[in-house]
Amino acid sequence: EAGVTQFPSHSVIEKGQTVTLRCDPISGHDNLYWYRRVMGKEIKFLLHFVKESKQDESGMPNNRFLAERTGGTYSTLKVQPAELEDSGVYFCASSQESSGGNEQFFGPGTRLTVL
Amino acid sequence: GDSVTQMEGPVTLSEEAFLTINCTYTATGYPSLFWYVQYPGEGLQLLLKATKADDKGSNKGFEATYRKETTSFHLEKGSVQVSDSAVYFCARNFYNQGGKLIFGQGTELSVKP
């Protein structure tokens, strides 16, 4: 069974440019999460999809970030325009259930560098 | 607000040494607790978990006990190996908020031969 995959693995862009990150969850997982780790600090929650619906987007930093999950399969996270403070590692995770001790399976992350 | 606090790193140990990484959490709700590990060049992997008070999670020689009275979930291993070198993250979830995870800042462990 394939795990969670993310593309690209690294992205280097200039301030003001646009970047789109992609996440393919494990097949059959309705729950998809985005997280971000900035500058070696804690990993912070960004948002949660259940199928194609945004269940919780309380962690999205501002309106420069747009996440979509059309058709309830893969998800994209677009940053437009990118700022220096957006640099970090963006993780995607998926799970079958969202309650209890259900495990979230993480992708390898996308390292974003904004110059 | 809700948070998870874990001991700062980096932690450097010799092979076969005893490991403890402290983790405490805010006690709102009835969280499940997790330890995730990130090996160099890889993504996060679940190491172990505990879903209620007094549960002990264990895997690969690592253990952690859910202590409600001290709001702690310390990670321990009796004898570390070089292959245990990684970054370890403690986390709690919010079962009534879609299961999102709150992480600690991560503790980098380096084990020397």
mmCIF file of C-alpha atoms in Angstrom:
data_model
loop_
_atom_site.group_PDB
_atom_site.id
_atom_site.type_symbol
_atom_site.label_atom_id
_atom_site.label_comp_id
_atom_site.label_asym_id
_atom_site.label_seq_id
_atom_site.Cartn_x
_atom_site.Cartn_y
_atom_site.Cartn_z
ATOM 1 C CA GLU A 1 0.000 0.000 0.000
ATOM 2 C CA ALA A 2 1.412 3.365 -0.996
ATOM 3 C CA GLY A 3 1.915 5.900 1.741
ATOM 4 C CA VAL A 4 1.184 9.587 1.754
ATOM 5 C CA THR A 5 3.119 11.337 -0.983
ATOM 6 C CA GLN A 6 3.939 15.011 -1.360
ATOM 7 C CA PHE A 7 5.235 17.030 -4.267
ATOM 8 C CA PRO A 8 7.610 18.734 -4.642
ATOM 9 C CA SER A 9 10.079 17.639 -2.003
ATOM 10 C CA HIS A 10 11.803 21.027 -2.138
ATOM 11 C CA SER A 11 10.785 24.395 -3.536
ATOM 12 C CA VAL A 12 12.808 27.581 -3.617
ATOM 13 C CA ILE A 13 10.950 30.713 -4.710
ATOM 14 C CA GLU A 14 11.305 34.447 -4.401
ATOM 15 C CA LYS A 15 9.152 36.638 -2.244
ATOM 16 C CA GLY A 16 5.977 37.549 -4.074
ATOM 17 C CA GLN A 17 5.847 34.427 -6.198
ATOM 18 C CA THR A 18 3.234 31.698 -6.043
ATOM 19 C CA VAL A 19 3.822 28.105 -5.032
ATOM 20 C CA THR A 20 1.468 25.140 -5.033
ATOM 21 C CA LEU A 21 2.117 22.092 -2.901
ATOM 22 C CA ARG A 22 0.422 18.795 -3.555
ATOM 23 C CA CYS A 23 -0.498 15.926 -1.262
ATOM 24 C CA ASP A 24 -1.786 12.499 -2.219
ATOM 25 C CA PRO A 25 -3.228 10.713 0.817
ATOM 26 C CA ILE A 26 -3.461 6.994 1.358
ATOM 27 C CA SER A 27 -6.252 5.607 -0.795
ATOM 28 C CA GLY A 28 -9.526 5.412 1.087
ATOM 29 C CA HIS A 29 -8.549 7.918 3.771
ATOM 30 C CA ASP A 30 -11.291 10.510 4.044
ATOM 31 C CA ASN A 31 -9.371 12.694 6.492
ATOM 32 C CA LEU A 32 -6.533 14.842 5.221
ATOM 33 C CA TYR A 33 -4.538 17.279 7.325
ATOM 34 C CA TRP A 34 -1.950 19.945 6.543
ATOM 35 C CA TYR A 35 0.708 20.955 9.072
ATOM 36 C CA ARG A 36 3.742 23.230 8.969
ATOM 37 C CA ARG A 37 7.031 23.359 10.839
ATOM 38 C CA VAL A 38 8.788 26.694 10.762
ATOM 39 C CA MET A 39 12.436 27.244 11.720
ATOM 40 C CA GLY A 40 12.817 24.101 13.827
ATOM 41 C CA LYS A 41 9.897 24.998 16.044
ATOM 42 C CA GLU A 42 6.821 22.919 16.784
ATOM 43 C CA ILE A 43 4.744 21.417 14.013
ATOM 44 C CA LYS A 44 1.555 23.467 13.729
ATOM 45 C CA PHE A 45 -1.833 22.410 12.417
ATOM 46 C CA LEU A 46 -3.104 24.298 9.375
ATOM 47 C CA LEU A 47 -6.341 22.637 8.305
ATOM 48 C CA HIS A 48 -8.365 19.441 8.068
ATOM 49 C CA PHE A 49 -10.435 18.068 5.210
ATOM 50 C CA VAL A 50 -13.081 15.388 5.440
ATOM 51 C CA LYS A 51 -13.422 14.203 1.885
ATOM 52 C CA GLU A 52 -13.688 17.444 -0.119
ATOM 53 C CA SER A 53 -15.024 19.587 2.728
ATOM 54 C CA LYS A 54 -12.934 21.814 4.977
ATOM 55 C CA GLN A 55 -13.708 20.596 8.490
ATOM 56 C CA ASP A 56 -11.370 22.934 10.335
ATOM 57 C CA GLU A 57 -9.202 25.679 8.882
ATOM 58 C CA SER A 58 -8.469 27.431 12.155
ATOM 59 C CA GLY A 59 -4.717 27.087 11.712
ATOM 60 C CA MET A 60 -4.430 28.798 8.343
ATOM 61 C CA PRO A 61 -2.192 31.821 8.953
ATOM 62 C CA ASN A 62 -3.847 34.275 6.572
ATOM 63 C CA ASN A 63 -5.690 34.610 3.277
ATOM 64 C CA ARG A 64 -2.513 34.125 1.251
ATOM 65 C CA PHE A 65 -2.976 30.415 1.853
ATOM 66 C CA LEU A 66 -5.600 28.486 -0.108
ATOM 67 C CA ALA A 67 -6.197 24.774 0.268
ATOM 68 C CA GLU A 68 -8.380 22.634 -1.936
ATOM 69 C CA ARG A 69 -9.339 19.003 -2.176
ATOM 70 C CA THR A 70 -11.476 18.648 -5.239
ATOM 71 C CA GLY A 71 -13.144 15.266 -5.518
ATOM 72 C CA GLY A 72 -11.971 14.275 -2.086
ATOM 73 C CA THR A 73 -8.729 12.712 -3.300
ATOM 74 C CA TYR A 74 -5.497 14.718 -3.520
ATOM 75 C CA SER A 75 -5.136 18.139 -1.988
ATOM 76 C CA THR A 76 -3.255 21.278 -2.963
ATOM 77 C CA LEU A 77 -2.015 24.111 -0.798
ATOM 78 C CA LYS A 78 -1.302 27.336 -2.639
ATOM 79 C CA VAL A 79 0.642 30.237 -1.192
ATOM 80 C CA GLN A 80 0.112 33.487 -3.087
ATOM 81 C CA PRO A 81 2.025 35.738 -2.778
ATOM 82 C CA ALA A 82 4.705 34.011 -0.750
ATOM 83 C CA GLU A 83 6.443 35.899 2.078
ATOM 84 C CA LEU A 84 9.740 35.196 3.827
ATOM 85 C CA GLU A 85 7.988 33.902 6.954
ATOM 86 C CA ASP A 86 6.260 31.180 4.919
ATOM 87 C CA SER A 87 9.526 29.246 4.723
ATOM 88 C CA GLY A 88 9.378 25.900 6.470
ATOM 89 C CA VAL A 89 8.442 22.271 6.003
ATOM 90 C CA TYR A 90 4.849 21.553 5.052
ATOM 91 C CA PHE A 91 3.548 18.145 6.062
ATOM 92 C CA CYS A 92 0.438 16.380 4.893
ATOM 93 C CA ALA A 93 -1.188 13.531 6.805
ATOM 94 C CA SER A 94 -4.178 11.299 6.277
ATOM 95 C CA SER A 95 -6.279 8.976 8.397
ATOM 96 C CA GLN A 96 -9.308 6.740 8.085
ATOM 97 C CA GLU A 97 -11.032 8.084 11.171
ATOM 98 C CA SER A 98 -10.675 11.410 12.948
ATOM 99 C CA SER A 99 -11.580 10.395 16.479
ATOM 100 C CA GLY A 100 -9.953 8.618 19.354
ATOM 101 C CA GLY A 101 -6.404 7.433 19.002
ATOM 102 C CA ASN A 102 -6.581 6.983 15.283
ATOM 103 C CA GLU A 103 -3.158 7.230 13.680
ATOM 104 C CA GLN A 104 -2.386 9.920 11.165
ATOM 105 C CA PHE A 105 0.036 8.838 8.447
ATOM 106 C CA PHE A 106 2.424 11.548 7.403
ATOM 107 C CA GLY A 107 4.089 12.306 4.119
ATOM 108 C CA PRO A 108 7.783 13.200 3.834
ATOM 109 C CA GLY A 109 7.030 16.912 3.705
ATOM 110 C CA THR A 110 7.760 19.726 1.270
ATOM 111 C CA ARG A 111 10.566 22.052 2.246
ATOM 112 C CA LEU A 112 9.668 25.568 1.103
ATOM 113 C CA THR A 113 12.276 28.295 1.019
ATOM 114 C CA VAL A 114 11.193 31.840 0.239
ATOM 115 C CA LEU A 115 14.075 34.186 -0.623
ATOM 116 C CA GLY B 1 -4.083 27.893 25.150
ATOM 117 C CA ASP B 2 -3.615 24.209 24.524
ATOM 118 C CA SER B 3 -0.026 23.139 24.167
ATOM 119 C CA VAL B 4 2.509 20.354 24.387
ATOM 120 C CA THR B 5 5.886 21.035 25.943
ATOM 121 C CA GLN B 6 8.873 18.760 25.557
ATOM 122 C CA MET B 7 12.449 19.024 26.674
ATOM 123 C CA GLU B 8 14.725 20.964 24.426
ATOM 124 C CA GLY B 9 17.477 19.343 22.485
ATOM 125 C CA PRO B 10 19.742 18.444 21.074
ATOM 126 C CA VAL B 11 20.350 15.430 23.259
ATOM 127 C CA THR B 12 23.571 13.506 22.719
ATOM 128 C CA LEU B 13 24.030 10.063 24.238
ATOM 129 C CA SER B 14 26.448 7.193 23.944
ATOM 130 C CA GLU B 15 25.208 3.882 22.612
ATOM 131 C CA GLU B 16 23.469 1.743 25.276
ATOM 132 C CA ALA B 17 22.715 4.766 27.451
ATOM 133 C CA PHE B 18 19.284 5.300 29.038
ATOM 134 C CA LEU B 19 17.027 7.813 27.332
ATOM 135 C CA THR B 20 14.315 10.011 28.766
ATOM 136 C CA ILE B 21 12.593 12.767 26.807
ATOM 137 C CA ASN B 22 10.120 14.679 28.939
ATOM 138 C CA CYS B 23 6.723 15.733 27.604
ATOM 139 C CA THR B 24 3.839 17.501 29.307
ATOM 140 C CA TYR B 25 0.490 18.537 27.838
ATOM 141 C CA THR B 26 -2.443 20.768 28.678
ATOM 142 C CA ALA B 27 -5.252 18.714 30.132
ATOM 143 C CA THR B 28 -8.316 20.036 28.292
ATOM 144 C CA GLY B 29 -10.652 17.295 27.167
ATOM 145 C CA TYR B 30 -9.654 13.650 26.951
ATOM 146 C CA PRO B 31 -6.743 13.543 24.563
ATOM 147 C CA SER B 32 -4.910 10.634 23.106
ATOM 148 C CA LEU B 33 -1.161 11.073 23.323
ATOM 149 C CA PHE B 34 1.447 10.212 20.722
ATOM 150 C CA TRP B 35 5.154 10.090 20.095
ATOM 151 C CA TYR B 36 6.184 10.566 16.477
ATOM 152 C CA VAL B 37 9.729 10.127 15.170
ATOM 153 C CA GLN B 38 11.403 11.656 12.131
ATOM 154 C CA TYR B 39 14.516 9.873 10.933
ATOM 155 C CA PRO B 40 16.953 11.833 8.756
ATOM 156 C CA GLY B 41 15.536 12.420 5.286
ATOM 157 C CA GLU B 42 12.202 10.794 6.079
ATOM 158 C CA GLY B 43 8.694 11.822 7.101
ATOM 159 C CA LEU B 44 7.064 11.527 10.506
ATOM 160 C CA GLN B 45 6.289 8.033 11.723
ATOM 161 C CA LEU B 46 4.126 7.078 14.658
ATOM 162 C CA LEU B 47 6.349 5.545 17.321
ATOM 163 C CA LEU B 48 3.767 4.814 20.002
ATOM 164 C CA LYS B 49 0.505 6.069 21.443
ATOM 165 C CA ALA B 50 -1.765 5.880 24.486
ATOM 166 C CA THR B 51 -5.460 6.635 24.421
ATOM 167 C CA LYS B 52 -6.399 6.901 28.106
ATOM 168 C CA ALA B 53 -4.928 7.498 31.524
ATOM 169 C CA ASP B 54 -2.456 4.879 32.791
ATOM 170 C CA ASP B 55 -2.106 3.295 29.348
ATOM 171 C CA LYS B 56 1.445 2.458 28.340
ATOM 172 C CA GLY B 57 2.461 2.706 24.725
ATOM 173 C CA SER B 58 5.480 0.738 23.561
ATOM 174 C CA ASN B 59 7.359 0.034 20.354
ATOM 175 C CA LYS B 60 10.943 -0.757 19.321
ATOM 176 C CA GLY B 61 12.056 -0.731 22.961
ATOM 177 C CA PHE B 62 10.564 2.713 23.605
ATOM 178 C CA GLU B 63 7.878 3.222 26.235
ATOM 179 C CA ALA B 64 5.676 6.056 27.464
ATOM 180 C CA THR B 65 2.934 6.051 30.107
ATOM 181 C CA TYR B 66 -0.089 8.378 30.033
ATOM 182 C CA ARG B 67 0.005 10.109 33.428
ATOM 183 C CA LYS B 68 -3.136 12.141 33.952
ATOM 184 C CA GLU B 69 -2.156 13.282 37.447
ATOM 185 C CA THR B 70 1.036 14.923 36.184
ATOM 186 C CA THR B 71 -0.215 15.582 32.594
ATOM 187 C CA SER B 72 2.901 13.875 31.295
ATOM 188 C CA PHE B 73 3.867 11.351 28.626
ATOM 189 C CA HIS B 74 7.624 10.937 28.964
ATOM 190 C CA LEU B 75 9.446 8.800 26.416
ATOM 191 C CA GLU B 76 11.984 6.260 27.706
ATOM 192 C CA LYS B 77 14.296 3.647 26.306
ATOM 193 C CA GLY B 78 16.635 1.532 28.365
ATOM 194 C CA SER B 79 19.450 1.205 25.834
ATOM 195 C CA VAL B 80 19.658 3.461 22.805
ATOM 196 C CA GLN B 81 21.323 2.553 19.535
ATOM 197 C CA VAL B 82 22.956 4.676 16.864
ATOM 198 C CA SER B 83 19.944 3.951 14.658
ATOM 199 C CA ASP B 84 17.694 5.759 17.160
ATOM 200 C CA SER B 85 19.226 9.087 16.132
ATOM 201 C CA ALA B 86 16.259 11.158 14.989
ATOM 202 C CA VAL B 87 13.920 13.977 15.987
ATOM 203 C CA TYR B 88 11.177 12.954 18.405
ATOM 204 C CA PHE B 89 7.853 14.792 18.650
ATOM 205 C CA CYS B 90 5.313 14.496 21.419
ATOM 206 C CA ALA B 91 1.699 15.252 20.452
ATOM 207 C CA ARG B 92 -1.874 15.253 21.721
ATOM 208 C CA ASN B 93 -5.053 15.222 19.704
ATOM 209 C CA PHE B 94 -8.452 16.854 19.999
ATOM 210 C CA TYR B 95 -10.948 14.060 19.527
ATOM 211 C CA ASN B 96 -13.899 16.457 19.266
ATOM 212 C CA GLN B 97 -12.141 18.765 16.814
ATOM 213 C CA GLY B 98 -11.522 16.369 13.984
ATOM 214 C CA GLY B 99 -8.538 14.728 15.567
ATOM 215 C CA LYS B 100 -6.062 17.506 14.814
ATOM 216 C CA LEU B 101 -2.707 17.139 16.525
ATOM 217 C CA ILE B 102 -0.844 19.639 18.688
ATOM 218 C CA PHE B 103 2.888 18.958 18.703
ATOM 219 C CA GLY B 104 5.762 19.835 20.951
ATOM 220 C CA GLN B 105 8.781 21.527 19.422
ATOM 221 C CA GLY B 106 10.676 18.300 18.841
ATOM 222 C CA THR B 107 13.789 16.899 20.500
ATOM 223 C CA GLU B 108 16.759 15.980 18.369
ATOM 224 C CA LEU B 109 18.555 12.876 19.606
ATOM 225 C CA SER B 110 22.047 11.969 18.502
ATOM 226 C CA VAL B 111 23.477 8.625 19.602
ATOM 227 C CA LYS B 112 27.243 8.155 19.295
ATOM 228 C CA PRO B 113 28.914 4.744 18.994
#
